Amino acid sequence: MKEQRVDPQVFRQVIGNFASGVTVITTREQDTNYGLTASAVTSLTLEPPMLLVCINKNTGTQAVISRTRTFGVNILDQDQAHLAYQFAKSQTDKFQGVDFSYGTSGVPLLTGALARIECRVAADVEAGTHRVFLAEVDSADTSTGAPLTYFRGTFGRFEMVQDEAVYQQIRDHILSRSLAIADALEPSKLSSQLNAAISSVYYALTRLTTEGLASRDLVKGYVITPIDVKTSDDTFDARCAIELGATDRAIGHLGADELAELRKRMEATLPLISGNRFVDFERYVAANTAFHEYFVGLAKSSALLDVYRRLSIEGIMWRIIWRTVSVFDQASEELTADHRRIVEAYEKGDKELARREIINHSERSKLTCRKAIEVSGGLV
């Protein structure tokens, strides 16, 4: 048996970065309509017109298409996300409440779809969990509108992809300090500089504000949030208070699976600080965030977790350390050792020990960020 080189979950995450259109594949057999949502659809050739469609082998729609050799492809409009969700459900009357008509081949075609294509299977082959259909196009029609998209597990508009790209660009400018702290973040200017839609810029600035990297000034509008030692200390003090509260609610009430997951997230942080340096700062921030968020989440209080997230610890750490990470040599390995000691206290059910370790970790985090702010000149 050939060795599997890529973990399926890793591949799912990677391929999720590929934005695609969303379709509903429809067919009919013995007076019964079948359909499902699919994004694995692409044009194959123009002469003759052909499509390639991939459908999970465990679906009734796939089985019917294999027998009848006919199906319809309905390319959804951006306002038809509800249909994408409806046809993604299993074991339901997917056509209930849906407007459709029958095409010349007898397959149902959805009213209001951006485009509708009737296909006849020319060949098919099994590929892992799916069957791949190579189909010739018998008829097609289209209407005006914009397509629904699928990106990172979410249905939306193609503009969502640009929104994300613009957000990343502005975020990188802030973190690299290529934008001065005193400068206003003018939406129209950023739109011109980045050749981006003004709506995408506003999306980015709103998101950066919730992360704490930007803020609203009554006179200047959007500005980069300056971070000094006091701001940093206050933020970590707030995190400490939240985590102490979470500990009071959670410790002694957790199952083995929850403790195992907490340990797994802790262990992911351990190799990322070595010799007083961050081995991989980006990975450290991600692993550290995953550990602390899960830790607070164990209190099973959505309100507490929401307050924690509003502190924007991840964004503040990026802002303080990212630009100087190549020369910063005061990242104590005790930061990750603290994580281990906290988890061990949880596993013992020792609330007082856990509280002491959380406080120690908070003081160590504050000290690390103070040193990084000093390296940057006292303000970042």
Tab-separated table of C-alpha atoms in Angstrom:
chain	number	residue	atom	x	y	z
A	1	MET	CA	0.000	0.000	0.000
A	2	LYS	CA	1.429	3.400	-0.973
A	3	GLU	CA	2.429	5.548	1.997
A	4	GLN	CA	0.180	8.578	2.511
A	5	ARG	CA	2.456	11.613	2.402
A	6	VAL	CA	0.079	14.400	3.432
A	7	ASP	CA	-2.257	14.322	6.399
A	8	PRO	CA	-5.872	14.650	5.118
A	9	GLN	CA	-6.688	17.371	7.665
A	10	VAL	CA	-3.634	19.372	6.616
A	11	PHE	CA	-4.634	19.021	2.968
A	12	ARG	CA	-8.202	20.128	3.787
A	13	GLN	CA	-6.817	23.269	5.449
A	14	VAL	CA	-4.431	23.998	2.584
A	15	ILE	CA	-6.967	23.493	-0.205
A	16	GLY	CA	-9.419	25.653	1.732
A	17	ASN	CA	-7.328	28.634	0.630
A	18	PHE	CA	-8.469	28.029	-2.946
A	19	ALA	CA	-11.600	30.058	-3.626
A	20	SER	CA	-14.119	28.352	-5.877
A	21	GLY	CA	-17.613	28.844	-7.180
A	22	VAL	CA	-20.532	26.940	-5.661
A	23	THR	CA	-22.910	24.713	-7.607
A	24	VAL	CA	-25.871	22.470	-6.956
A	25	ILE	CA	-25.720	19.230	-8.933
A	26	THR	CA	-29.198	17.907	-9.774
A	27	THR	CA	-30.601	14.788	-11.375
A	28	ARG	CA	-33.826	12.744	-11.509
A	29	GLU	CA	-34.830	9.087	-11.517
A	30	GLN	CA	-38.288	7.459	-11.344
A	31	ASP	CA	-40.115	10.699	-10.527
A	32	THR	CA	-37.724	11.540	-7.678
A	33	ASN	CA	-35.417	14.558	-7.726
A	34	TYR	CA	-31.899	14.404	-6.302
A	35	GLY	CA	-29.363	17.128	-5.633
A	36	LEU	CA	-26.332	18.167	-3.624
A	37	THR	CA	-23.983	21.114	-3.175
A	38	ALA	CA	-20.592	20.816	-4.870
A	39	SER	CA	-17.606	23.062	-5.482
A	40	ALA	CA	-15.404	20.524	-7.303
A	41	VAL	CA	-16.628	21.477	-10.773
A	42	THR	CA	-14.490	22.794	-13.611
A	43	SER	CA	-14.528	23.212	-17.371
A	44	LEU	CA	-12.599	20.520	-19.208
A	45	THR	CA	-12.640	21.363	-22.933
A	46	LEU	CA	-14.347	23.858	-25.229
A	47	GLU	CA	-14.461	21.593	-28.280
A	48	PRO	CA	-16.558	19.713	-27.476
A	49	PRO	CA	-17.869	21.604	-24.423
A	50	MET	CA	-17.180	19.369	-21.408
A	51	LEU	CA	-17.194	19.624	-17.626
A	52	LEU	CA	-15.406	17.668	-14.903
A	53	VAL	CA	-17.487	17.078	-11.762
A	54	CYS	CA	-16.426	15.265	-8.569
A	55	ILE	CA	-19.101	13.802	-6.263
A	56	ASN	CA	-18.777	11.751	-3.083
A	57	LYS	CA	-19.453	8.077	-3.757
A	58	ASN	CA	-21.625	7.740	-0.649
A	59	THR	CA	-24.368	10.047	-1.922
A	60	GLY	CA	-27.624	9.082	-3.577
A	61	THR	CA	-27.086	11.771	-6.213
A	62	GLN	CA	-23.851	10.122	-7.333
A	63	ALA	CA	-25.550	6.732	-7.575
A	64	VAL	CA	-28.403	8.110	-9.693
A	65	ILE	CA	-26.040	9.954	-12.054
A	66	SER	CA	-24.042	6.744	-12.468
A	67	ARG	CA	-27.228	5.005	-13.598
A	68	THR	CA	-29.039	7.710	-15.598
A	69	ARG	CA	-25.885	9.346	-17.054
A	70	THR	CA	-27.552	12.783	-16.996
A	71	PHE	CA	-27.375	15.689	-14.547
A	72	GLY	CA	-27.644	19.445	-14.226
A	73	VAL	CA	-25.077	21.921	-12.903
A	74	ASN	CA	-26.608	25.011	-11.285
A	75	ILE	CA	-24.028	27.744	-10.647
A	76	LEU	CA	-25.342	29.683	-7.659
A	77	ASP	CA	-25.719	33.445	-7.469
A	78	GLN	CA	-24.187	35.282	-4.508
A	79	ASP	CA	-27.692	35.669	-3.034
A	80	GLN	CA	-28.335	31.909	-3.025
A	81	ALA	CA	-26.205	30.823	-0.077
A	82	HIS	CA	-29.375	29.430	1.531
A	83	LEU	CA	-29.648	26.955	-1.346
A	84	ALA	CA	-26.032	25.908	-0.874
A	85	TYR	CA	-26.776	25.086	2.769
A	86	GLN	CA	-30.095	23.409	1.945
A	87	PHE	CA	-28.618	21.073	-0.654
A	88	ALA	CA	-25.613	20.317	1.568
A	89	LYS	CA	-27.857	18.641	4.145
A	90	SER	CA	-28.360	14.888	3.969
A	91	GLN	CA	-31.573	12.872	4.201
A	92	THR	CA	-33.929	15.806	3.667
A	93	ASP	CA	-36.365	16.900	0.978
A	94	LYS	CA	-33.850	19.262	-0.553
A	95	PHE	CA	-36.269	20.627	-3.134
A	96	GLN	CA	-38.893	21.693	-0.589
A	97	GLY	CA	-39.681	25.378	-1.125
A	98	VAL	CA	-37.249	25.620	-4.051
A	99	ASP	CA	-38.330	27.058	-7.412
A	100	PHE	CA	-37.142	24.948	-10.324
A	101	SER	CA	-38.098	23.715	-13.751
A	102	TYR	CA	-37.196	20.640	-15.761
A	103	GLY	CA	-34.685	20.856	-18.584
A	104	THR	CA	-34.834	19.125	-21.942
A	105	SER	CA	-33.140	16.057	-20.469
A	106	GLY	CA	-35.624	15.923	-17.595
A	107	VAL	CA	-33.250	17.021	-14.824
A	108	PRO	CA	-34.379	19.781	-12.415
A	109	LEU	CA	-32.776	23.202	-12.963
A	110	LEU	CA	-32.912	25.845	-10.227
A	111	THR	CA	-34.686	29.126	-10.905
A	112	GLY	CA	-32.516	32.195	-10.341
A	113	ALA	CA	-29.198	30.367	-10.675
A	114	LEU	CA	-26.426	32.399	-12.258
A	115	ALA	CA	-26.008	29.679	-14.889
A	116	ARG	CA	-27.610	26.303	-15.609
A	117	ILE	CA	-25.966	23.507	-17.564
A	118	GLU	CA	-27.408	20.154	-18.674
A	119	CYS	CA	-24.825	17.405	-19.002
A	120	ARG	CA	-24.501	13.867	-20.276
A	121	VAL	CA	-21.815	11.589	-18.809
A	122	ALA	CA	-19.144	10.580	-21.316
A	123	ALA	CA	-16.876	8.750	-18.873
A	124	ASP	CA	-16.393	8.316	-15.149
A	125	VAL	CA	-13.744	6.980	-12.807
A	126	GLU	CA	-13.388	6.380	-9.074
A	127	ALA	CA	-10.822	8.514	-7.225
A	128	GLY	CA	-10.532	7.854	-3.493
A	129	THR	CA	-13.767	8.842	-1.772
A	130	HIS	CA	-15.237	10.406	-4.922
A	131	ARG	CA	-16.365	9.551	-8.432
A	132	VAL	CA	-15.161	11.843	-11.199
A	133	PHE	CA	-17.596	12.432	-14.062
A	134	LEU	CA	-16.401	13.700	-17.439
A	135	ALA	CA	-19.529	15.086	-19.063
A	136	GLU	CA	-20.493	16.639	-22.368
A	137	VAL	CA	-22.664	19.761	-22.240
A	138	ASP	CA	-26.023	19.395	-23.997
A	139	SER	CA	-27.436	22.843	-23.180
A	140	ALA	CA	-26.587	25.905	-21.115
A	141	ASP	CA	-28.050	29.277	-20.200
A	142	THR	CA	-26.889	32.166	-18.037
A	143	SER	CA	-28.189	35.338	-16.385
A	144	THR	CA	-26.671	38.508	-14.955
A	145	GLY	CA	-25.311	38.598	-11.431
A	146	ALA	CA	-22.277	37.652	-9.354
A	147	PRO	CA	-21.258	34.158	-8.219
A	148	LEU	CA	-21.469	32.658	-4.758
A	149	THR	CA	-18.047	31.470	-3.586
A	150	TYR	CA	-16.637	28.911	-1.184
A	151	PHE	CA	-13.519	30.010	0.702
A	152	ARG	CA	-12.034	28.533	3.914
A	153	GLY	CA	-15.207	26.661	4.726
A	154	THR	CA	-17.504	29.642	4.251
A	155	PHE	CA	-19.944	30.663	1.530
A	156	GLY	CA	-19.744	34.277	0.397
A	157	ARG	CA	-18.835	36.690	-2.357
A	158	PHE	CA	-15.655	36.776	-4.414
A	159	GLU	CA	-15.093	40.132	-2.740
A	160	MET	CA	-14.427	38.164	0.458
A	161	VAL	CA	-11.162	36.973	-1.058
A	162	GLN	CA	-10.099	40.555	-1.752
A	163	ASP	CA	-11.279	41.591	1.721
A	164	GLU	CA	-8.935	39.025	3.256
A	165	ALA	CA	-6.015	40.036	1.023
A	166	VAL	CA	-6.420	43.746	1.813
A	167	TYR	CA	-6.684	42.985	5.528
A	168	GLN	CA	-3.413	41.032	5.396
A	169	GLN	CA	-1.640	43.816	3.484
A	170	ILE	CA	-2.661	46.580	5.897
A	171	ARG	CA	-1.923	44.344	8.885
A	172	ASP	CA	1.580	43.634	7.553
A	173	HIS	CA	2.201	47.370	7.065
A	174	ILE	CA	1.193	48.059	10.671
A	175	LEU	CA	3.252	45.230	12.140
A	176	SER	CA	6.346	46.097	10.098
A	177	ARG	CA	5.945	49.762	11.123
A	178	SER	CA	6.139	50.867	7.504
A	179	LEU	CA	3.195	53.030	8.572
A	180	ALA	CA	4.119	55.574	11.254
A	181	ILE	CA	2.287	55.397	14.577
A	182	ALA	CA	1.154	59.018	14.271
A	183	ASP	CA	-0.227	58.564	10.762
A	184	ALA	CA	-3.949	58.351	10.169
A	185	LEU	CA	-5.152	55.295	8.287
A	186	GLU	CA	-7.082	57.092	5.572
A	187	PRO	CA	-9.424	54.652	3.774
A	188	SER	CA	-9.372	56.527	0.448
A	189	LYS	CA	-5.571	56.757	0.472
A	190	LEU	CA	-5.167	53.084	1.329
A	191	SER	CA	-7.679	52.160	-1.364
A	192	SER	CA	-5.576	53.991	-3.944
A	193	GLN	CA	-2.231	52.646	-2.699
A	194	LEU	CA	-3.427	49.044	-2.611
A	195	ASN	CA	-5.606	49.297	-5.725
A	196	ALA	CA	-8.438	47.871	-3.642
A	197	ALA	CA	-12.143	48.508	-3.259
A	198	ILE	CA	-12.959	51.019	-0.532
A	199	SER	CA	-15.326	48.456	1.017
A	200	SER	CA	-12.403	46.025	1.434
A	201	VAL	CA	-10.358	48.729	3.163
A	202	TYR	CA	-13.181	49.480	5.608
A	203	TYR	CA	-13.550	45.749	6.269
A	204	ALA	CA	-9.827	45.530	7.047
A	205	LEU	CA	-9.812	48.587	9.326
A	206	THR	CA	-12.850	47.363	11.235
A	207	ARG	CA	-11.253	43.961	11.770
A	208	LEU	CA	-7.919	45.507	12.799
A	209	THR	CA	-9.764	47.681	15.309
A	210	THR	CA	-11.330	44.633	16.956
A	211	GLU	CA	-7.837	43.079	17.120
A	212	GLY	CA	-6.408	46.121	18.858
A	213	LEU	CA	-3.963	46.993	16.073
A	214	ALA	CA	-5.992	50.048	15.018
A	215	SER	CA	-8.385	52.363	16.831
A	216	ARG	CA	-10.806	55.197	16.131
A	217	ASP	CA	-9.753	58.774	16.895
A	218	LEU	CA	-12.492	61.432	16.983
A	219	VAL	CA	-10.338	63.839	14.947
A	220	LYS	CA	-8.081	61.660	12.778
A	221	GLY	CA	-10.413	58.733	12.168
A	222	TYR	CA	-8.661	55.357	12.015
A	223	VAL	CA	-5.151	55.384	13.520
A	224	ILE	CA	-2.553	52.802	14.464
A	225	THR	CA	-2.944	51.916	18.124
A	226	PRO	CA	0.265	52.895	19.961
A	227	ILE	CA	1.372	50.371	22.567
A	228	ASP	CA	3.559	51.359	25.506
A	229	VAL	CA	4.577	49.439	28.627
A	230	LYS	CA	1.451	50.460	30.554
A	231	THR	CA	-0.879	49.316	27.760
A	232	SER	CA	0.958	46.009	27.528
A	233	ASP	CA	0.948	45.464	31.302
A	234	ASP	CA	-2.750	46.299	31.577
A	235	THR	CA	-3.584	43.811	28.826
A	236	PHE	CA	-1.695	40.941	30.432
A	237	ASP	CA	-3.135	41.797	33.858
A	238	ALA	CA	-6.602	41.515	32.316
A	239	ARG	CA	-5.714	38.154	30.768
A	240	CYS	CA	-4.457	36.950	34.141
A	241	ALA	CA	-7.705	37.943	35.853
A	242	ILE	CA	-9.743	36.129	33.192
A	243	GLU	CA	-7.639	32.979	33.453
A	244	LEU	CA	-7.880	32.952	37.244
A	245	GLY	CA	-11.647	33.146	36.915
A	246	ALA	CA	-11.605	30.376	34.310
A	247	THR	CA	-9.546	28.211	36.663
A	248	ASP	CA	-12.049	28.631	39.490
A	249	ARG	CA	-14.821	27.419	37.161
A	250	ALA	CA	-12.983	24.621	35.379
A	251	ILE	CA	-10.449	22.847	37.554
A	252	GLY	CA	-11.748	19.614	39.010
A	253	HIS	CA	-14.621	19.503	36.512
A	254	LEU	CA	-12.807	18.418	33.345
A	255	GLY	CA	-12.879	15.111	31.530
A	256	ALA	CA	-9.863	13.114	30.406
A	257	ASP	CA	-10.330	14.196	26.780
A	258	GLU	CA	-10.341	17.887	27.732
A	259	LEU	CA	-7.180	17.526	29.807
A	260	ALA	CA	-5.511	15.587	26.992
A	261	GLU	CA	-6.349	18.355	24.514
A	262	LEU	CA	-4.994	20.995	26.920
A	263	ARG	CA	-1.754	19.029	27.237
A	264	LYS	CA	-1.519	18.643	23.462
A	265	ARG	CA	-1.824	22.399	22.962
A	266	MET	CA	0.717	23.055	25.700
A	267	GLU	CA	3.231	20.673	24.147
A	268	ALA	CA	2.909	22.463	20.797
A	269	THR	CA	4.430	25.592	22.399
A	270	LEU	CA	7.427	23.886	24.035
A	271	PRO	CA	9.909	23.704	21.122
A	272	LEU	CA	9.213	27.234	19.876
A	273	ILE	CA	11.469	29.096	22.328
A	274	SER	CA	15.097	28.013	22.623
A	275	GLY	CA	18.205	29.803	23.820
A	276	ASN	CA	16.175	32.899	24.761
A	277	ARG	CA	15.001	33.297	21.169
A	278	PHE	CA	11.796	32.507	19.340
A	279	VAL	CA	12.505	29.564	17.035
A	280	ASP	CA	9.535	30.526	14.849
A	281	PHE	CA	7.665	33.573	16.148
A	282	GLU	CA	4.648	33.127	13.862
A	283	ARG	CA	4.178	29.529	14.967
A	284	TYR	CA	4.722	30.505	18.593
A	285	VAL	CA	2.014	33.167	18.510
A	286	ALA	CA	-0.406	30.724	16.851
A	287	ALA	CA	0.365	27.914	19.324
A	288	ASN	CA	0.301	30.272	22.311
A	289	THR	CA	-3.059	31.680	21.212
A	290	ALA	CA	-4.484	28.182	20.713
A	291	PHE	CA	-3.359	27.161	24.212
A	292	HIS	CA	-4.705	30.197	26.055
A	293	GLU	CA	-8.010	30.310	24.153
A	294	TYR	CA	-8.667	26.650	24.864
A	295	PHE	CA	-7.641	27.179	28.489
A	296	VAL	CA	-10.203	29.972	28.942
A	297	GLY	CA	-12.778	28.005	26.934
A	298	LEU	CA	-12.612	25.155	29.465
A	299	ALA	CA	-14.597	27.401	31.817
A	300	LYS	CA	-17.495	26.814	29.414
A	301	SER	CA	-18.524	30.464	29.507
A	302	SER	CA	-19.004	32.089	26.113
A	303	ALA	CA	-19.114	35.521	27.782
A	304	LEU	CA	-15.746	34.971	29.463
A	305	LEU	CA	-14.182	33.701	26.236
A	306	ASP	CA	-15.563	36.687	24.320
A	307	VAL	CA	-14.036	39.124	26.828
A	308	TYR	CA	-10.714	37.296	26.517
A	309	ARG	CA	-10.745	37.498	22.724
A	310	ARG	CA	-11.466	41.227	22.869
A	311	LEU	CA	-8.111	41.744	24.581
A	312	SER	CA	-6.509	40.940	21.201
A	313	ILE	CA	-3.447	39.386	22.841
A	314	GLU	CA	-2.339	37.875	19.529
A	315	GLY	CA	-2.331	41.240	17.738
A	316	ILE	CA	-0.588	42.983	20.624
A	317	MET	CA	2.168	40.353	20.742
A	318	TRP	CA	2.675	40.743	17.000
A	319	ARG	CA	2.834	44.520	17.317
A	320	ILE	CA	5.322	44.459	20.203
A	321	ILE	CA	7.735	41.767	19.059
A	322	TRP	CA	7.404	41.052	15.329
A	323	ARG	CA	9.661	43.814	13.974
A	324	THR	CA	12.526	43.080	16.376
A	325	VAL	CA	12.169	39.311	16.578
A	326	SER	CA	15.404	38.701	14.632
A	327	VAL	CA	17.476	40.482	17.314
A	328	PHE	CA	15.320	39.915	20.388
A	329	ASP	CA	17.176	37.509	22.687
A	330	GLN	CA	15.212	37.781	25.928
A	331	ALA	CA	12.399	35.313	25.260
A	332	SER	CA	12.723	33.052	28.282
A	333	GLU	CA	12.068	29.344	27.845
A	334	GLU	CA	10.273	29.634	31.186
A	335	LEU	CA	7.309	31.050	29.236
A	336	THR	CA	6.592	27.640	27.759
A	337	ALA	CA	7.661	25.858	30.949
A	338	ASP	CA	4.899	27.866	32.661
A	339	HIS	CA	2.411	26.298	30.254
A	340	ARG	CA	3.597	22.841	31.290
A	341	ARG	CA	3.344	23.638	35.008
A	342	ILE	CA	-0.175	25.044	34.581
A	343	VAL	CA	-1.308	21.885	32.786
A	344	GLU	CA	0.276	19.664	35.434
A	345	ALA	CA	-1.617	21.582	38.132
A	346	TYR	CA	-4.850	21.041	36.201
A	347	GLU	CA	-4.127	17.336	35.859
A	348	LYS	CA	-3.587	17.130	39.642
A	349	GLY	CA	-6.744	19.124	40.297
A	350	ASP	CA	-4.671	21.557	42.397
A	351	LYS	CA	-6.447	24.900	42.084
A	352	GLU	CA	-4.064	26.906	44.286
A	353	LEU	CA	-1.003	25.641	42.410
A	354	ALA	CA	-2.652	26.477	39.089
A	355	ARG	CA	-3.448	30.007	40.287
A	356	ARG	CA	0.173	30.586	41.372
A	357	GLU	CA	1.517	29.363	38.047
A	358	ILE	CA	-0.931	31.551	36.094
A	359	ILE	CA	0.184	34.628	38.050
A	360	ASN	CA	3.866	33.743	37.547
A	361	HIS	CA	3.272	33.278	33.827
A	362	SER	CA	1.515	36.634	33.584
A	363	GLU	CA	4.433	38.439	35.247
A	364	ARG	CA	6.901	36.690	32.949
A	365	SER	CA	4.843	37.622	29.867
A	366	LYS	CA	4.709	41.256	30.984
A	367	LEU	CA	8.481	41.323	31.517
A	368	THR	CA	9.152	39.844	28.066
A	369	CYS	CA	6.971	42.437	26.351
A	370	ARG	CA	8.486	45.280	28.406
A	371	LYS	CA	11.941	44.304	27.172
A	372	ALA	CA	10.712	44.115	23.569
A	373	ILE	CA	9.104	47.567	23.829
A	374	GLU	CA	12.371	48.972	25.210
A	375	VAL	CA	14.272	47.496	22.248
A	376	SER	CA	11.790	49.290	19.952
A	377	GLY	CA	12.316	52.652	21.644
A	378	GLY	CA	9.536	52.650	24.221
A	379	LEU	CA	6.535	52.752	21.902
A	380	VAL	CA	5.364	50.413	19.162
